[in-house]
Amino acid sequence: ATEVLPVSAEEQAAGALEAAAARDAARRGRLEEAARRCVAALARDPWNGAARAELSVLLRRIERAPGVRVPAPVTRAAAVLAFADELVEDPSLLTAYGRELSADDDVTLLIHAPAAHVEELGAALSRAVAEAGLDGDDAADLLLHPCEELADVLGAPLRAVYTRRRKPADVVTLPRVDDTTVRELRSLLGPAAREPAVAR
């Protein structure tokens, strides 16, 4: 990629200066100015990884600023929370979920991924979804939602947590279901989950 878009030493130096100014602005609490400085640094040198990481952090800080509301994920009538890294580690969780629920069910599997790792997890999750056979039109509805704070998903109509792990504190009051008890989801989801015409 650096051969397709080469950056001169002068552009690298200019980008480094903008990045330094961004860090200074951030230390002074001027978050929007710092973010603009990071964008300017990347405009001069798109391969400045430090500026890219700093911008990511700044945007999360700006989202958390007082008066800024983080929008809830848009799901179907009901949602089941899962975790991208766990599904990537073992796609059989997706396979079991897909055997129980399909596109006919008014339910979204809301898959949380830390924003800082969403690119790598998203690519791996796409492969896991395909491996589990959930990439067709008749497959259950899946939504990958990147956010740093798990509390950001609480605005969704969550009915259960789909995991083999211990539930995080933010969702400790929700029922936990895994691949061995996935059939229990239908009773937890209520009308959102349709009874299958034939056993899947």
XYZ file of C-alpha atoms in Angstrom:
200
model
C 0.000 0.000 0.000
C 2.863 2.412 0.721
C 4.061 1.911 -2.863
C 0.627 2.789 -4.244
C 0.487 5.942 -2.122
C 4.062 6.980 -1.341
C 4.671 9.638 1.298
C 7.714 11.890 1.142
C 9.958 12.663 4.106
C 8.612 16.228 4.111
C 5.009 14.987 4.283
C 5.922 12.584 7.083
C 7.537 15.431 9.032
C 4.499 17.683 8.501
C 2.193 14.889 9.618
C 4.296 14.313 12.720
C 4.029 18.007 13.611
C 0.239 17.909 13.268
C 0.106 14.756 15.395
C 2.210 16.430 18.091
C -0.116 19.443 18.043
C -3.060 17.052 18.366
C -1.575 15.450 21.477
C -0.961 18.880 22.992
C -4.565 19.943 22.304
C -5.854 16.707 23.820
C -3.814 17.291 27.001
C -5.438 20.719 27.271
C -8.901 19.191 26.906
C -9.556 20.649 23.440
C -10.801 17.344 22.031
C -12.402 18.560 18.795
C -9.324 20.593 17.885
C -7.167 17.558 18.638
C -9.330 15.390 16.390
C -9.061 17.908 13.537
C -5.273 17.952 13.992
C -5.190 14.149 13.752
C -7.202 14.266 10.533
C -4.755 16.846 9.174
C -1.840 14.606 10.151
C -3.411 11.676 8.310
C -4.109 13.836 5.268
C -0.377 14.493 5.028
C 0.715 10.981 5.987
C -2.024 8.287 5.828
C 0.437 5.716 7.214
C 0.917 7.543 10.524
C -0.316 4.779 12.829
C 0.093 6.886 15.968
C -2.186 9.602 14.571
C -4.766 7.002 13.542
C -4.766 5.432 17.012
C -4.943 8.860 18.674
C -7.918 9.814 16.498
C -9.742 6.619 17.472
C -9.243 7.381 21.173
C -10.295 11.005 20.724
C -13.517 10.072 18.969
C -14.439 7.752 21.832
C -13.678 10.526 24.344
C -15.832 12.955 22.367
C -18.682 10.404 22.324
C -18.445 10.167 26.116
C -18.490 13.949 26.583
C -21.424 15.290 28.662
C -24.560 15.752 26.616
C -23.495 13.350 23.865
C -25.879 10.423 23.582
C -24.616 7.161 22.105
C -27.393 5.784 19.862
C -28.684 2.304 20.598
C -28.093 -0.408 17.984
C -30.988 -0.833 15.545
C -32.232 -4.414 15.845
C -35.365 -6.424 15.258
C -38.095 -6.627 17.917
C -35.855 -8.655 20.211
C -32.095 -9.031 20.519
C -29.698 -11.609 21.907
C -26.242 -10.414 22.926
C -23.140 -12.333 21.834
C -19.409 -11.590 21.686
C -17.426 -11.466 18.470
C -14.194 -12.918 19.834
C -15.999 -15.925 21.315
C -17.879 -16.640 18.071
C -14.644 -16.360 16.098
C -12.883 -18.772 18.473
C -15.651 -21.357 18.067
C -18.050 -20.978 15.092
C -20.041 -23.977 16.377
C -21.827 -21.431 18.589
C -23.099 -19.768 15.422
C -24.039 -23.121 13.912
C -26.130 -24.026 16.965
C -27.810 -20.607 16.974
C -28.599 -20.906 13.264
C -30.237 -24.299 13.762
C -32.672 -22.765 16.240
C -33.430 -19.343 14.705
C -33.794 -18.129 11.135
C -34.736 -15.064 9.101
C -38.389 -15.766 9.964
C -37.747 -14.841 13.585
C -38.024 -11.185 14.585
C -34.748 -11.460 16.487
C -31.233 -10.061 16.011
C -28.068 -11.675 17.309
C -26.324 -8.490 18.465
C -22.597 -9.209 18.355
C -20.418 -6.941 20.467
C -16.858 -6.142 19.384
C -14.477 -3.655 21.018
C -14.190 -0.689 18.659
C -10.404 -0.862 18.688
C -10.450 -4.410 17.265
C -13.517 -4.316 15.036
C -11.622 -4.569 11.729
C -9.770 -7.767 12.582
C -12.726 -9.291 14.420
C -15.131 -8.297 11.652
C -13.075 -10.068 8.996
C -12.696 -13.196 11.128
C -16.390 -13.124 12.039
C -17.389 -12.978 8.366
C -15.459 -16.193 7.791
C -17.047 -17.796 10.858
C -20.537 -16.793 9.706
C -19.908 -18.317 6.281
C -18.489 -21.474 7.893
C -21.659 -21.756 10.010
C -23.870 -21.319 6.925
C -25.444 -18.097 8.204
C -24.633 -15.904 5.196
C -27.772 -16.742 3.203
C -31.050 -14.830 2.892
C -32.869 -17.351 5.084
C -30.326 -17.156 7.908
C -30.887 -15.589 11.312
C -30.385 -11.824 11.532
C -26.888 -10.905 12.756
C -25.531 -7.455 13.612
C -21.922 -6.657 14.505
C -21.879 -3.645 16.829
C -18.508 -2.066 17.687
C -18.325 -0.059 20.909
C -15.895 0.275 23.786
C -18.433 0.221 26.613
C -20.795 -2.746 26.774
C -23.314 -0.393 28.389
C -23.748 1.179 24.932
C -25.804 -1.830 23.784
C -28.272 -1.648 26.671
C -30.664 0.507 24.655
C -31.361 -2.505 22.435
C -34.288 -4.826 23.302
C -32.050 -7.487 24.860
C -33.677 -10.699 26.050
C -30.692 -12.955 26.703
C -26.916 -13.339 26.512
C -25.580 -16.082 24.229
C -22.263 -17.145 25.684
C -20.449 -19.977 27.428
C -18.627 -17.442 29.579
C -19.606 -15.732 32.782
C -21.927 -12.816 32.043
C -20.369 -9.320 32.187
C -21.616 -7.122 35.029
C -23.525 -4.815 32.657
C -25.868 -7.655 31.621
C -25.799 -9.795 34.752
C -29.606 -9.644 35.092
C -30.209 -11.174 31.645
C -30.625 -14.946 31.231
C -27.572 -16.762 29.864
C -27.948 -19.316 27.081
C -25.265 -21.247 25.201
C -25.140 -23.828 22.433
C -26.263 -26.600 24.807
C -29.367 -24.707 25.969
C -30.105 -22.647 22.843
C -33.625 -24.113 22.571
C -34.531 -22.117 25.680
C -34.247 -18.948 23.610
C -37.703 -19.429 22.125
C -39.387 -19.165 25.517
C -37.207 -16.175 26.453
C -37.903 -14.330 23.204
C -41.660 -14.817 23.265
C -43.642 -13.726 20.170
C -40.485 -12.502 18.420
C -39.434 -16.108 17.870
C -41.738 -18.166 15.650
C -42.172 -21.859 16.211
C -40.483 -23.616 13.278
C -42.831 -25.389 10.888
C -40.447 -28.330 10.855
C -37.582 -29.199 13.149
C -34.325 -27.638 11.934
